[in-house]
Structures are given as C-alpha cells and as structure tokens.
Amino acid sequence: MAKWGQGDPRWIVEERADATNVNNWHWTERDATGWSKSKLKEVLVGLVVEGEAGRCEISDLKHVEGEASCNSRKGKLIIFYEWNLRLSWREFTLGMILPTKAALGQELAAEQKPSGTTVQDSVSPQSLDIVGVKIPTVKILMREIFNSPAEELYSIFTTKELVQKFSKCPAVIEAEKGGKLQMFDGCVSGEYAELVPSQRIVLKWRCRNWPDEHYATVALNFKDMAAQTELQLECKGVPVSNEDSTRQCWKKQYFEEIHILLQQSQDNLE
C-alpha cells in the first residue's frame, strides 16, 4: 500500500473502522446465477437450426444446474460460470418419409387459410399425384412499379440475354409452355407453365435448398400504365421456413436488379 499522498490515488485508503471498499477497487463479487438462468431460457427456447437435411427446434429447457458470478478486481471485470443443461428439441427431417395419398388427403382436408397477404396454402385432394414430401406452405403477394412498358418488362423475364444481364449469371431460358428455367448458378430452377405476351407469365419455380421435388407456382401479371408497368407477383406454395428468403430473392435479385438494368438502358439512350 502506498504512503499517504504517494502512488496511484485509488490505492489511498484511510484507516476506517467500517473497512469500506472505496469504488469497488478491491475484490467485489456479485451472484449472477438467477439472471443467467432466465437469460439461458430466453436465448435457447425457440432457437431453430435449419439446413438441407431438415430443421431442429429447441422446445424446452428441462434442466439447468450450475452457477455464475460477476467479479471486479482492480477495475477488471472477471466472469465465472459453469452450467449443466438438458434440452428438449423437435426435429423435422425433409424428404425422409413421403406420405401416402390417403394420409395426405386427410391432412389437406384439415388445413385452413388465415387472412392477409401471407396465406397458409391448402391443396385439393385431386392434386395428390404431386411428388415430394408434404410441408406447410405460404402464399406471397408482392407488387412493384417499373419505369418500362409492359412489353419490355415481359421480355426481360423471357429473353435469355436480358435475364443473364440482370442476374449476372448464365441462365437457361426456354420461354414456351413446358420450357425449362434455370438462374443464379442453379439456385433457382423450374419451367414455364403459361405465357401471355406482355400480360402474364406462370412459372413452376423452386429454390435449390427447398425439399426435393417441391415447387411453388409463381404468377407474374403485367399491368400496363403507359410508360410504367405494375408487376403483380403471386408466389403460392413457398415452404414456411423459406418465406423471408423467398421475399428477399424476388426483391433483391429480381426487382432491384431489373430496376438497375432499365436505368442503364435509359442512360445509354441519352
């Protein structure tokens, strides 16, 4: 200990009867066990890990044993903890067991549609010959205004050279009924199901990380507004776990890149 008036002032301690630890400079400890238990439950319960093989969700924190403390020594924070945890979890493995037609028909009859622009899909029993595993799906509705006539915008979705320009990747574009579609290095694939020039395109469409043989139905409707076009997108049959990524795919990789392509074309004309 330094003499009075010398050295680090934080070490200066008067002779005090109550032995007060001034500014917690010496060893101070606080129990953090209760707070840590609540935080572990908050962070872990509901945590979802997804991959191509399936989806795992932590449903409950069944057992928590251990302790945690927060300590201070000479202005330095020191954390101690030791935990023994036991968790409950649910696993959904994609494509491992395919449903029979009878079982699938019963599941489909029990489904309901909530309201809103994101809608839980249901499929009629007549569609039971579709290959693949039955999964919960949603319908996505999106609208975008483009500074382009409908004819030009339609061409961007059906002309290989233009698709490759806005996607910045080689593409397979066979713009006829039953024609193949492949974009973004194979991340998106499908086929053209319906084409009405300058008015409507219907696609059988999927992302590579979706369950095998599962496709959404994408309808693109072009509403001509003189020098502009409103594109109305309906994407039906999107896996629930892929809703956000599918929205971002259409917004970022399609719409925003098409806006850039149209602006570049306009700049070249000027």
mmCIF file of C-alpha atoms in Angstrom, residues 127-238:
data_model
loop_
_atom_site.group_PDB
_atom_site.id
_atom_site.type_symbol
_atom_site.label_atom_id
_atom_site.label_comp_id
_atom_site.label_asym_id
_atom_site.label_seq_id
_atom_site.Cartn_x
_atom_site.Cartn_y
_atom_site.Cartn_z
ATOM 1 C CA SER A 127 -53.575 -32.903 -56.503
ATOM 2 C CA LEU A 128 -52.329 -35.989 -54.658
ATOM 3 C CA ASP A 129 -50.160 -37.189 -57.545
ATOM 4 C CA ILE A 130 -47.593 -34.424 -56.827
ATOM 5 C CA VAL A 131 -44.223 -35.969 -55.937
ATOM 6 C CA GLY A 132 -42.486 -34.942 -52.718
ATOM 7 C CA VAL A 133 -42.984 -34.523 -49.005
ATOM 8 C CA LYS A 134 -45.986 -32.609 -47.640
ATOM 9 C CA ILE A 135 -44.816 -29.474 -45.840
ATOM 10 C CA PRO A 136 -46.590 -26.340 -44.537
ATOM 11 C CA THR A 137 -46.502 -23.561 -47.120
ATOM 12 C CA VAL A 138 -47.497 -19.909 -47.539
ATOM 13 C CA LYS A 139 -48.541 -17.649 -50.391
ATOM 14 C CA ILE A 140 -46.564 -14.449 -51.002
ATOM 15 C CA LEU A 141 -48.058 -11.401 -52.729
ATOM 16 C CA MET A 142 -45.812 -8.574 -53.946
ATOM 17 C CA ARG A 143 -46.198 -5.509 -56.195
ATOM 18 C CA GLU A 144 -43.536 -3.406 -57.900
ATOM 19 C CA ILE A 145 -43.680 -0.434 -60.307
ATOM 20 C CA PHE A 146 -41.133 -0.371 -63.148
ATOM 21 C CA ASN A 147 -40.317 2.549 -65.445
ATOM 22 C CA SER A 148 -40.898 0.443 -68.511
ATOM 23 C CA PRO A 149 -43.754 -0.511 -70.821
ATOM 24 C CA ALA A 150 -45.245 -3.951 -70.189
ATOM 25 C CA GLU A 151 -43.853 -5.363 -73.426
ATOM 26 C CA GLU A 152 -40.271 -4.504 -72.449
ATOM 27 C CA LEU A 153 -40.642 -5.804 -68.898
ATOM 28 C CA TYR A 154 -42.167 -9.052 -70.188
ATOM 29 C CA SER A 155 -39.134 -9.504 -72.452
ATOM 30 C CA ILE A 156 -36.759 -9.179 -69.510
ATOM 31 C CA PHE A 157 -38.326 -12.298 -67.970
ATOM 32 C CA THR A 158 -38.425 -14.308 -71.216
ATOM 33 C CA THR A 159 -35.262 -13.387 -73.140
ATOM 34 C CA LYS A 160 -32.096 -15.282 -72.224
ATOM 35 C CA GLU A 161 -29.722 -12.383 -72.898
ATOM 36 C CA LEU A 162 -31.741 -9.981 -70.739
ATOM 37 C CA VAL A 163 -32.144 -12.493 -67.914
ATOM 38 C CA GLN A 164 -28.372 -13.017 -67.904
ATOM 39 C CA LYS A 165 -27.815 -9.261 -67.787
ATOM 40 C CA PHE A 166 -29.886 -8.588 -64.677
ATOM 41 C CA SER A 167 -28.976 -11.876 -62.920
ATOM 42 C CA LYS A 168 -25.282 -11.542 -63.822
ATOM 43 C CA CYS A 169 -25.110 -15.334 -64.318
ATOM 44 C CA PRO A 170 -25.520 -17.806 -67.187
ATOM 45 C CA ALA A 171 -29.158 -18.869 -67.491
ATOM 46 C CA VAL A 172 -31.369 -21.435 -69.203
ATOM 47 C CA ILE A 173 -34.471 -19.679 -70.554
ATOM 48 C CA GLU A 174 -36.855 -21.666 -72.761
ATOM 49 C CA ALA A 175 -39.782 -19.246 -72.882
ATOM 50 C CA GLU A 176 -42.516 -21.612 -74.067
ATOM 51 C CA LYS A 177 -45.040 -23.778 -72.270
ATOM 52 C CA GLY A 178 -43.086 -26.585 -70.589
ATOM 53 C CA GLY A 179 -39.772 -24.839 -71.305
ATOM 54 C CA LYS A 180 -37.015 -25.045 -68.698
ATOM 55 C CA LEU A 181 -35.845 -22.225 -66.431
ATOM 56 C CA GLN A 182 -32.544 -22.068 -64.534
ATOM 57 C CA MET A 183 -30.962 -18.964 -62.977
ATOM 58 C CA PHE A 184 -28.397 -17.761 -60.419
ATOM 59 C CA ASP A 185 -25.962 -20.667 -60.945
ATOM 60 C CA GLY A 186 -28.771 -23.179 -60.442
ATOM 61 C CA CYS A 187 -30.050 -21.664 -57.190
ATOM 62 C CA VAL A 188 -33.421 -21.128 -58.921
ATOM 63 C CA SER A 189 -34.974 -23.569 -61.386
ATOM 64 C CA GLY A 190 -38.317 -24.585 -62.847
ATOM 65 C CA GLU A 191 -40.308 -24.290 -66.044
ATOM 66 C CA TYR A 192 -42.720 -22.011 -67.868
ATOM 67 C CA ALA A 193 -46.326 -23.136 -67.403
ATOM 68 C CA GLU A 194 -48.174 -20.263 -69.135
ATOM 69 C CA LEU A 195 -47.139 -17.285 -71.259
ATOM 70 C CA VAL A 196 -49.401 -14.470 -72.465
ATOM 71 C CA PRO A 197 -47.140 -11.884 -74.171
ATOM 72 C CA SER A 198 -46.928 -8.575 -72.292
ATOM 73 C CA GLN A 199 -49.640 -9.714 -69.851
ATOM 74 C CA ARG A 200 -48.908 -12.812 -67.811
ATOM 75 C CA ILE A 201 -46.263 -15.453 -67.021
ATOM 76 C CA VAL A 202 -46.854 -18.514 -64.822
ATOM 77 C CA LEU A 203 -43.860 -20.484 -63.588
ATOM 78 C CA LYS A 204 -43.258 -23.751 -61.803
ATOM 79 C CA TRP A 205 -40.484 -22.361 -59.566
ATOM 80 C CA ARG A 206 -38.205 -23.550 -56.751
ATOM 81 C CA CYS A 207 -35.034 -22.685 -54.837
ATOM 82 C CA ARG A 208 -32.274 -25.282 -54.642
ATOM 83 C CA ASN A 209 -32.401 -25.570 -50.831
ATOM 84 C CA TRP A 210 -36.122 -26.471 -50.789
ATOM 85 C CA PRO A 211 -37.232 -30.084 -50.175
ATOM 86 C CA ASP A 212 -36.669 -32.317 -53.195
ATOM 87 C CA GLU A 213 -39.321 -32.066 -55.917
ATOM 88 C CA HIS A 214 -41.160 -29.249 -54.128
ATOM 89 C CA TYR A 215 -42.180 -26.342 -56.382
ATOM 90 C CA ALA A 216 -44.089 -23.118 -55.894
ATOM 91 C CA THR A 217 -46.413 -21.676 -58.515
ATOM 92 C CA VAL A 218 -45.379 -18.144 -59.475
ATOM 93 C CA ALA A 219 -47.782 -15.900 -61.395
ATOM 94 C CA LEU A 220 -46.456 -12.622 -62.824
ATOM 95 C CA ASN A 221 -49.157 -10.237 -64.051
ATOM 96 C CA PHE A 222 -48.106 -7.152 -66.030
ATOM 97 C CA LYS A 223 -50.427 -4.116 -65.708
ATOM 98 C CA ASP A 224 -49.543 -1.559 -68.367
ATOM 99 C CA MET A 225 -49.594 2.051 -67.102
ATOM 100 C CA ALA A 226 -48.405 3.961 -70.196
ATOM 101 C CA ALA A 227 -44.660 4.490 -69.626
ATOM 102 C CA GLN A 228 -44.739 2.354 -66.474
ATOM 103 C CA THR A 229 -45.805 -1.171 -65.566
ATOM 104 C CA GLU A 230 -47.121 -2.558 -62.307
ATOM 105 C CA LEU A 231 -45.868 -6.100 -61.792
ATOM 106 C CA GLN A 232 -48.120 -8.167 -59.534
ATOM 107 C CA LEU A 233 -46.449 -11.291 -58.177
ATOM 108 C CA GLU A 234 -48.233 -14.220 -56.548
ATOM 109 C CA CYS A 235 -45.945 -16.988 -55.274
ATOM 110 C CA LYS A 236 -48.014 -19.893 -53.963
ATOM 111 C CA GLY A 237 -46.584 -22.938 -52.210
ATOM 112 C CA VAL A 238 -43.496 -21.424 -50.550
#
